[in-house]
mmCIF file of N, CA and C in Angstrom:
data_model
loop_
_atom_site.group_PDB
_atom_site.id
_atom_site.type_symbol
_atom_site.label_atom_id
_atom_site.label_comp_id
_atom_site.label_asym_id
_atom_site.label_seq_id
_atom_site.Cartn_x
_atom_site.Cartn_y
_atom_site.Cartn_z
ATOM 1 N N MET A 10 -48.514 -49.314 -172.126
ATOM 2 C CA MET A 10 -47.712 -50.442 -171.165
ATOM 3 C C MET A 10 -46.914 -50.529 -170.171
ATOM 4 N N GLY A 11 -46.792 -50.744 -168.853
ATOM 5 C CA GLY A 11 -46.946 -50.763 -167.877
ATOM 6 C C GLY A 11 -45.316 -51.606 -167.556
ATOM 7 N N LEU A 12 -44.506 -51.644 -166.369
ATOM 8 C CA LEU A 12 -43.439 -51.703 -166.416
ATOM 9 C C LEU A 12 -43.772 -53.798 -166.797
ATOM 10 N N PHE A 13 -44.331 -54.051 -166.257
ATOM 11 C CA PHE A 13 -44.547 -55.282 -165.662
ATOM 12 C C PHE A 13 -45.516 -56.433 -166.826
ATOM 13 N N ASP A 14 -45.747 -55.287 -167.626
ATOM 14 C CA ASP A 14 -46.715 -56.015 -168.941
ATOM 15 C C ASP A 14 -45.380 -56.421 -169.938
ATOM 16 N N ASP A 15 -45.603 -57.884 -170.450
ATOM 17 C CA ASP A 15 -45.406 -58.668 -171.300
ATOM 18 C C ASP A 15 -45.141 -57.580 -172.727
ATOM 19 N N GLN A 16 -44.074 -57.362 -173.379
ATOM 20 C CA GLN A 16 -43.790 -56.737 -174.615
ATOM 21 C C GLN A 16 -43.930 -57.277 -175.584
ATOM 22 N N ALA A 17 -44.855 -57.792 -176.136
ATOM 23 C CA ALA A 17 -46.168 -58.439 -177.806
ATOM 24 C C ALA A 17 -45.251 -57.668 -178.631
ATOM 25 N N ARG A 18 -44.987 -56.767 -178.757
ATOM 26 C CA ARG A 18 -44.452 -55.942 -180.438
ATOM 27 C C ARG A 18 -42.709 -55.973 -180.404
ATOM 28 N N PHE A 19 -42.536 -56.288 -181.198
ATOM 29 C CA PHE A 19 -40.695 -56.250 -181.596
ATOM 30 C C PHE A 19 -40.554 -56.361 -183.023
ATOM 31 N N VAL A 20 -39.070 -55.913 -183.029
ATOM 32 C CA VAL A 20 -39.326 -55.754 -184.345
ATOM 33 C C VAL A 20 -37.370 -56.699 -184.331
ATOM 34 N N LEU A 21 -37.613 -57.098 -185.641
ATOM 35 C CA LEU A 21 -36.382 -58.224 -186.145
ATOM 36 C C LEU A 21 -36.566 -58.364 -187.426
ATOM 37 N N ASP A 22 -35.024 -57.808 -188.230
ATOM 38 C CA ASP A 22 -34.894 -57.198 -189.525
ATOM 39 C C ASP A 22 -35.353 -56.516 -190.079
ATOM 40 N N GLY A 23 -35.929 -55.527 -189.257
ATOM 41 C CA GLY A 23 -36.153 -54.368 -189.752
ATOM 42 C C GLY A 23 -38.361 -54.100 -190.014
ATOM 43 N N ALA A 24 -38.994 -55.382 -190.002
ATOM 44 C CA ALA A 24 -40.086 -55.721 -189.738
ATOM 45 C C ALA A 24 -40.573 -55.601 -188.225
ATOM 46 N N GLU A 25 -41.873 -55.296 -187.837
ATOM 47 C CA GLU A 25 -42.589 -55.135 -187.014
ATOM 48 C C GLU A 25 -43.518 -56.413 -186.776
ATOM 49 N N TYR A 26 -43.648 -57.139 -185.720
ATOM 50 C CA TYR A 26 -44.092 -58.087 -185.398
ATOM 51 C C TYR A 26 -44.707 -58.352 -183.986
ATOM 52 N N GLU A 27 -46.374 -58.797 -183.744
ATOM 53 C CA GLU A 27 -46.853 -58.941 -182.481
ATOM 54 C C GLU A 27 -46.885 -60.203 -182.159
ATOM 55 N N HIS A 28 -46.135 -60.717 -181.551
ATOM 56 C CA HIS A 28 -46.341 -62.243 -180.923
ATOM 57 C C HIS A 28 -48.014 -62.814 -180.666
ATOM 58 N N ALA A 29 -48.663 -63.551 -180.863
ATOM 59 C CA ALA A 29 -49.546 -64.881 -179.828
ATOM 60 C C ALA A 29 -49.684 -64.373 -178.697
ATOM 61 N N ALA A 30 -48.420 -64.103 -178.062
ATOM 62 C CA ALA A 30 -48.668 -64.316 -176.459
ATOM 63 C C ALA A 30 -49.683 -66.105 -175.774
ATOM 64 N N PRO A 31 -49.069 -66.900 -177.013
ATOM 65 C CA PRO A 31 -49.915 -68.309 -175.728
ATOM 66 C C PRO A 31 -50.017 -67.952 -174.614
ATOM 67 N N ARG A 32 -50.604 -68.587 -173.900
ATOM 68 C CA ARG A 32 -50.746 -69.008 -172.616
ATOM 69 C C ARG A 32 -51.551 -70.040 -172.479
ATOM 70 N N PRO A 33 -50.701 -70.831 -171.910
ATOM 71 C CA PRO A 33 -50.946 -72.741 -171.713
ATOM 72 C C PRO A 33 -51.324 -72.541 -170.586
ATOM 73 N N GLU A 34 -52.059 -73.759 -170.601
ATOM 74 C CA GLU A 34 -52.757 -74.214 -168.737
ATOM 75 C C GLU A 34 -51.438 -75.027 -168.215
ATOM 76 N N ILE A 35 -50.791 -74.661 -167.717
ATOM 77 C CA ILE A 35 -49.703 -75.557 -166.922
ATOM 78 C C ILE A 35 -50.202 -76.205 -165.376
ATOM 79 N N ALA A 36 -50.262 -76.958 -164.763
ATOM 80 C CA ALA A 36 -49.906 -77.582 -164.060
ATOM 81 C C ALA A 36 -49.586 -77.492 -162.603
ATOM 82 N N PRO A 37 -49.464 -76.810 -161.667
ATOM 83 C CA PRO A 37 -48.637 -76.165 -160.600
ATOM 84 C C PRO A 37 -47.581 -77.104 -160.479
ATOM 85 N N GLY A 38 -46.025 -77.191 -160.211
ATOM 86 C CA GLY A 38 -45.276 -77.836 -160.600
ATOM 87 C C GLY A 38 -44.578 -78.617 -161.090
ATOM 88 N N ARG A 39 -45.019 -78.071 -162.532
ATOM 89 C CA ARG A 39 -44.899 -78.736 -164.228
ATOM 90 C C ARG A 39 -44.001 -78.231 -164.862
ATOM 91 N N VAL A 40 -43.232 -76.710 -164.469
ATOM 92 C CA VAL A 40 -42.419 -75.609 -165.012
ATOM 93 C C VAL A 40 -40.747 -75.566 -164.641
ATOM 94 N N ARG A 41 -40.151 -76.250 -164.648
ATOM 95 C CA ARG A 41 -38.546 -76.378 -164.716
ATOM 96 C C ARG A 41 -37.896 -74.998 -165.573
ATOM 97 N N ARG A 42 -37.066 -74.371 -164.607
ATOM 98 C CA ARG A 42 -35.978 -73.517 -165.079
ATOM 99 C C ARG A 42 -34.792 -74.183 -165.587
ATOM 100 N N PHE A 43 -34.732 -73.800 -166.424
ATOM 101 C CA PHE A 43 -33.317 -74.219 -167.298
ATOM 102 C C PHE A 43 -32.278 -73.136 -166.092
ATOM 103 N N VAL A 44 -30.923 -74.108 -165.438
ATOM 104 C CA VAL A 44 -29.922 -73.091 -164.498
ATOM 105 C C VAL A 44 -30.084 -71.820 -165.118
ATOM 106 N N TYR A 45 -29.789 -71.082 -164.094
ATOM 107 C CA TYR A 45 -29.399 -69.513 -164.555
ATOM 108 C C TYR A 45 -27.964 -69.502 -164.524
ATOM 109 N N GLY A 46 -27.759 -68.573 -165.255
ATOM 110 C CA GLY A 46 -27.218 -67.893 -166.319
ATOM 111 C C GLY A 46 -26.667 -69.776 -167.695
ATOM 112 N N GLY A 47 -27.034 -70.632 -167.437
ATOM 113 C CA GLY A 47 -26.956 -71.502 -168.743
ATOM 114 C C GLY A 47 -28.443 -71.355 -169.158
ATOM 115 N N GLU A 48 -29.068 -70.550 -169.845
ATOM 116 C CA GLU A 48 -30.034 -70.706 -170.312
ATOM 117 C C GLU A 48 -28.877 -71.389 -171.717
ATOM 118 N N PRO A 49 -30.196 -72.171 -172.739
ATOM 119 C CA PRO A 49 -29.427 -72.928 -173.424
ATOM 120 C C PRO A 49 -30.704 -71.748 -175.103
ATOM 121 N N LYS A 50 -28.575 -71.452 -175.982
ATOM 122 C CA LYS A 50 -29.815 -70.761 -176.983
ATOM 123 C C LYS A 50 -30.771 -71.461 -178.077
ATOM 124 N N VAL A 51 -31.602 -70.859 -178.565
ATOM 125 C CA VAL A 51 -32.121 -71.612 -179.154
ATOM 126 C C VAL A 51 -33.059 -71.553 -180.235
ATOM 127 N N ILE A 52 -33.135 -71.581 -181.303
ATOM 128 C CA ILE A 52 -34.044 -70.839 -182.301
ATOM 129 C C ILE A 52 -35.913 -71.472 -182.270
ATOM 130 N N ALA A 53 -36.847 -70.919 -182.893
ATOM 131 C CA ALA A 53 -38.089 -70.985 -182.294
ATOM 132 C C ALA A 53 -38.962 -70.324 -183.029
ATOM 133 N N LYS A 54 -40.096 -70.988 -183.680
ATOM 134 C CA LYS A 54 -41.126 -70.479 -184.812
ATOM 135 C C LYS A 54 -42.121 -69.632 -182.953
ATOM 136 N N VAL A 55 -41.999 -68.663 -183.555
ATOM 137 C CA VAL A 55 -43.202 -68.120 -182.747
ATOM 138 C C VAL A 55 -44.423 -67.563 -183.484
ATOM 139 N N PRO A 56 -45.222 -67.834 -182.499
ATOM 140 C CA PRO A 56 -47.049 -67.544 -183.263
ATOM 141 C C PRO A 56 -46.929 -65.972 -183.372
ATOM 142 N N LEU A 57 -47.696 -65.285 -184.217
ATOM 143 C CA LEU A 57 -48.038 -64.114 -184.248
ATOM 144 C C LEU A 57 -49.125 -64.012 -184.616
ATOM 145 N N ALA A 58 -49.552 -62.715 -183.526
ATOM 146 C CA ALA A 58 -51.328 -62.272 -183.343
ATOM 147 C C ALA A 58 -51.753 -62.422 -184.636
ATOM 148 N N GLY A 59 -51.675 -62.652 -185.370
ATOM 149 C CA GLY A 59 -52.346 -61.797 -187.222
ATOM 150 C C GLY A 59 -52.301 -63.661 -187.749
ATOM 151 N N GLY A 60 -51.665 -64.530 -187.007
ATOM 152 C CA GLY A 60 -51.390 -65.986 -187.835
ATOM 153 C C GLY A 60 -50.177 -65.923 -188.484
ATOM 154 N N GLY A 61 -49.779 -67.118 -188.717
ATOM 155 C CA GLY A 61 -48.155 -67.460 -189.223
ATOM 156 C C GLY A 61 -47.609 -67.396 -187.969
ATOM 157 N N THR A 62 -45.981 -67.177 -188.240
ATOM 158 C CA THR A 62 -44.541 -67.793 -187.414
ATOM 159 C C THR A 62 -43.901 -66.679 -187.533
ATOM 160 N N VAL A 63 -43.060 -66.358 -187.072
ATOM 161 C CA VAL A 63 -41.385 -65.686 -187.823
ATOM 162 C C VAL A 63 -40.279 -66.899 -186.720
ATOM 163 N N GLU A 64 -39.223 -66.508 -186.965
ATOM 164 C CA GLU A 64 -38.123 -67.669 -186.617
ATOM 165 C C GLU A 64 -37.234 -66.682 -185.854
ATOM 166 N N VAL A 65 -37.746 -66.693 -184.454
ATOM 167 C CA VAL A 65 -36.650 -65.728 -183.788
ATOM 168 C C VAL A 65 -35.802 -66.594 -183.054
ATOM 169 N N HIS A 66 -34.448 -65.787 -182.860
ATOM 170 C CA HIS A 66 -33.013 -66.373 -182.013
ATOM 171 C C HIS A 66 -33.065 -66.095 -180.564
ATOM 172 N N GLY A 67 -33.056 -67.189 -179.517
ATOM 173 C CA GLY A 67 -33.747 -66.747 -177.740
ATOM 174 C C GLY A 67 -32.844 -67.173 -177.344
ATOM 175 N N TYR A 68 -33.193 -67.591 -176.016
ATOM 176 C CA TYR A 68 -32.564 -67.983 -175.256
ATOM 177 C C TYR A 68 -34.051 -69.094 -174.457
ATOM 178 N N ALA A 69 -34.248 -70.661 -174.119
ATOM 179 C CA ALA A 69 -35.072 -70.926 -172.977
ATOM 180 C C ALA A 69 -35.157 -71.292 -171.818
ATOM 181 N N THR A 70 -35.613 -70.408 -171.128
ATOM 182 C CA THR A 70 -35.573 -69.967 -169.855
ATOM 183 C C THR A 70 -36.405 -70.908 -168.926
ATOM 184 N N HIS A 71 -37.230 -71.571 -169.151
ATOM 185 C CA HIS A 71 -38.617 -72.330 -169.016
ATOM 186 C C HIS A 71 -39.443 -73.381 -169.499
ATOM 187 N N TYR A 72 -39.940 -74.619 -168.678
ATOM 188 C CA TYR A 72 -40.112 -75.715 -169.810
ATOM 189 C C TYR A 72 -41.372 -76.399 -169.176
ATOM 190 N N THR A 73 -41.551 -77.228 -170.173
ATOM 191 C CA THR A 73 -42.465 -78.612 -169.378
ATOM 192 C C THR A 73 -42.722 -79.575 -170.392
ATOM 193 N N GLN A 74 -42.747 -79.596 -170.320
ATOM 194 C CA GLN A 74 -42.828 -81.361 -171.328
ATOM 195 C C GLN A 74 -43.485 -80.790 -173.170
ATOM 196 N N ASP A 75 -44.078 -80.114 -172.851
ATOM 197 C CA ASP A 75 -44.835 -79.628 -173.628
ATOM 198 C C ASP A 75 -45.032 -78.127 -174.480
ATOM 199 N N TRP A 76 -44.386 -77.099 -173.574
ATOM 200 C CA TRP A 76 -43.896 -75.860 -173.743
ATOM 201 C C TRP A 76 -42.648 -75.398 -173.187
ATOM 202 N N VAL A 77 -42.317 -74.343 -174.080
ATOM 203 C CA VAL A 77 -40.741 -73.481 -173.602
ATOM 204 C C VAL A 77 -41.132 -72.349 -173.082
ATOM 205 N N SER A 78 -40.501 -71.452 -172.519
ATOM 206 C CA SER A 78 -40.498 -70.008 -172.377
ATOM 207 C C SER A 78 -39.661 -69.866 -173.202
ATOM 208 N N LEU A 79 -39.435 -68.368 -173.815
ATOM 209 C CA LEU A 79 -38.215 -67.928 -175.063
ATOM 210 C C LEU A 79 -37.507 -66.443 -174.195
ATOM 211 N N ALA A 80 -36.719 -65.903 -174.501
ATOM 212 C CA ALA A 80 -36.428 -65.185 -173.835
ATOM 213 C C ALA A 80 -35.433 -64.668 -175.106
ATOM 214 N N TRP A 81 -35.846 -63.054 -175.854
ATOM 215 C CA TRP A 81 -35.307 -62.539 -176.925
ATOM 216 C C TRP A 81 -35.211 -61.053 -176.733
ATOM 217 N N THR A 82 -34.174 -60.368 -177.415
ATOM 218 C CA THR A 82 -34.257 -59.028 -177.912
ATOM 219 C C THR A 82 -34.179 -58.439 -179.119
ATOM 220 N N ASP A 83 -34.821 -57.869 -179.264
ATOM 221 C CA ASP A 83 -34.860 -57.789 -181.013
ATOM 222 C C ASP A 83 -34.437 -56.158 -181.540
ATOM 223 N N ASP A 84 -34.544 -56.008 -182.179
ATOM 224 C CA ASP A 84 -33.508 -54.614 -183.274
ATOM 225 C C ASP A 84 -34.095 -53.595 -182.279
ATOM 226 N N VAL A 85 -34.475 -53.492 -181.974
ATOM 227 C CA VAL A 85 -34.751 -52.136 -180.910
ATOM 228 C C VAL A 85 -33.767 -52.199 -179.426
ATOM 229 N N PHE A 86 -33.497 -53.060 -179.235
ATOM 230 C CA PHE A 86 -33.278 -54.357 -177.823
ATOM 231 C C PHE A 86 -34.318 -54.016 -176.856
ATOM 232 N N SER A 87 -35.602 -54.368 -177.152
ATOM 233 C CA SER A 87 -36.533 -54.311 -176.382
ATOM 234 C C SER A 87 -36.463 -55.519 -175.753
ATOM 235 N N HIS A 88 -36.912 -55.942 -174.936
ATOM 236 C CA HIS A 88 -36.767 -57.332 -174.043
ATOM 237 C C HIS A 88 -38.103 -58.110 -174.265
ATOM 238 N N CYS A 89 -38.159 -59.666 -174.865
ATOM 239 C CA CYS A 89 -39.259 -60.031 -175.339
ATOM 240 C C CYS A 89 -39.099 -61.703 -174.434
ATOM 241 N N THR A 90 -40.740 -62.021 -174.577
ATOM 242 C CA THR A 90 -40.935 -63.595 -173.724
ATOM 243 C C THR A 90 -42.336 -63.809 -174.271
ATOM 244 N N CYS A 91 -42.092 -64.999 -174.825
ATOM 245 C CA CYS A 91 -43.620 -65.552 -174.849
ATOM 246 C C CYS A 91 -43.089 -67.124 -175.031
ATOM 247 N N TRP A 92 -43.953 -67.579 -174.353
ATOM 248 C CA TRP A 92 -44.169 -69.333 -174.539
ATOM 249 C C TRP A 92 -44.675 -69.884 -175.983
ATOM 250 N N VAL A 93 -43.983 -70.911 -176.522
ATOM 251 C CA VAL A 93 -44.107 -71.260 -177.868
ATOM 252 C C VAL A 93 -44.135 -73.012 -177.446
ATOM 253 N N PRO A 94 -44.869 -73.685 -178.339
ATOM 254 C CA PRO A 94 -44.801 -75.081 -178.445
ATOM 255 C C PRO A 94 -44.007 -75.970 -178.161
ATOM 256 N N ALA A 95 -43.095 -76.760 -177.161
ATOM 257 C CA ALA A 95 -42.005 -76.929 -177.641
ATOM 258 C C ALA A 95 -41.633 -77.687 -178.893
ATOM 259 N N THR A 96 -42.523 -78.239 -179.495
ATOM 260 C CA THR A 96 -42.166 -78.616 -180.712
ATOM 261 C C THR A 96 -41.648 -77.709 -182.239
ATOM 262 N N ASP A 97 -41.990 -76.510 -181.798
ATOM 263 C CA ASP A 97 -41.413 -75.361 -182.560
ATOM 264 C C ASP A 97 -39.875 -74.624 -182.152
ATOM 265 N N VAL A 98 -39.666 -75.887 -181.253
ATOM 266 C CA VAL A 98 -37.544 -74.923 -180.436
ATOM 267 C C VAL A 98 -37.112 -75.845 -181.078
ATOM 268 N N ARG A 99 -35.322 -75.622 -181.612
ATOM 269 C CA ARG A 99 -34.579 -76.235 -181.290
ATOM 270 C C ARG A 99 -33.578 -76.010 -181.184
ATOM 271 N N ARG A 100 -32.500 -76.592 -180.765
ATOM 272 C CA ARG A 100 -30.952 -76.498 -180.659
ATOM 273 C C ARG A 100 -30.389 -75.493 -182.311
ATOM 274 N N PRO A 101 -29.953 -74.612 -182.221
ATOM 275 C CA PRO A 101 -29.077 -74.249 -182.766
ATOM 276 C C PRO A 101 -27.665 -74.609 -183.588
ATOM 277 N N ALA A 102 -27.324 -74.780 -185.188
ATOM 278 C CA ALA A 102 -26.361 -76.017 -185.598
ATOM 279 C C ALA A 102 -25.311 -74.925 -184.931
ATOM 280 N N GLU A 103 -23.900 -74.725 -185.061
ATOM 281 C CA GLU A 103 -22.611 -74.534 -184.890
ATOM 282 C C GLU A 103 -22.674 -72.991 -185.828
ATOM 283 N N GLY A 104 -22.907 -71.852 -185.348
ATOM 284 C CA GLY A 104 -22.126 -70.993 -186.125
ATOM 285 C C GLY A 104 -24.011 -70.308 -186.568
ATOM 286 N N GLU A 105 -25.186 -71.265 -186.062
ATOM 287 C CA GLU A 105 -26.217 -70.563 -186.658
ATOM 288 C C GLU A 105 -26.719 -69.496 -185.997
ATOM 289 N N TRP A 106 -26.726 -69.599 -185.162
ATOM 290 C CA TRP A 106 -27.369 -69.123 -183.965
ATOM 291 C C TRP A 106 -27.143 -67.378 -184.056
ATOM 292 N N ARG A 107 -28.150 -66.170 -184.451
ATOM 293 C CA ARG A 107 -27.404 -65.096 -183.972
ATOM 294 C C ARG A 107 -28.161 -64.358 -183.551
ATOM 295 N N GLY A 108 -28.470 -64.313 -182.382
ATOM 296 C CA GLY A 108 -29.528 -63.709 -181.315
ATOM 297 C C GLY A 108 -28.887 -62.617 -180.067
ATOM 298 N N ARG A 109 -28.837 -61.731 -179.677
ATOM 299 C CA ARG A 109 -28.377 -60.837 -178.699
ATOM 300 C C ARG A 109 -28.339 -61.428 -177.159
ATOM 301 N N PHE A 110 -27.813 -61.342 -176.206
ATOM 302 C CA PHE A 110 -27.442 -61.376 -175.578
ATOM 303 C C PHE A 110 -28.927 -60.890 -174.097
ATOM 304 N N VAL A 111 -29.586 -61.827 -173.443
ATOM 305 C CA VAL A 111 -30.411 -61.102 -172.635
ATOM 306 C C VAL A 111 -29.889 -60.801 -170.860
ATOM 307 N N GLN A 112 -29.800 -59.770 -170.999
ATOM 308 C CA GLN A 112 -30.058 -59.474 -169.609
ATOM 309 C C GLN A 112 -31.052 -60.396 -168.597
ATOM 310 N N PHE A 113 -31.060 -61.704 -167.659
ATOM 311 C CA PHE A 113 -31.848 -62.206 -167.212
ATOM 312 C C PHE A 113 -32.019 -61.539 -165.466
ATOM 313 N N GLY A 114 -33.003 -61.638 -164.971
ATOM 314 C CA GLY A 114 -33.124 -61.008 -163.641
ATOM 315 C C GLY A 114 -33.352 -60.142 -163.258
#
């Protein structure tokens, strides 16, 4: 894997996963970015390559009406990102989020 390739494999709670890496077709000018440094904490159902989903606690970085770009750090501190359908992303309740800080930029 090269320096700029997406990290598809990740480890959560000791289990290894590979996200499905959905590539939504998004019209130019439709993607918005959350304010740098103010990315909201979210909980998302990330689609897996073998089917099913896994719950990930991370940050929403970009969004459209239908999709959200999610960034998170796994158990071995790998930086992971993928697009997730907006319907599978939610804001956590007070004290529910258990993600880790993600270095942006």
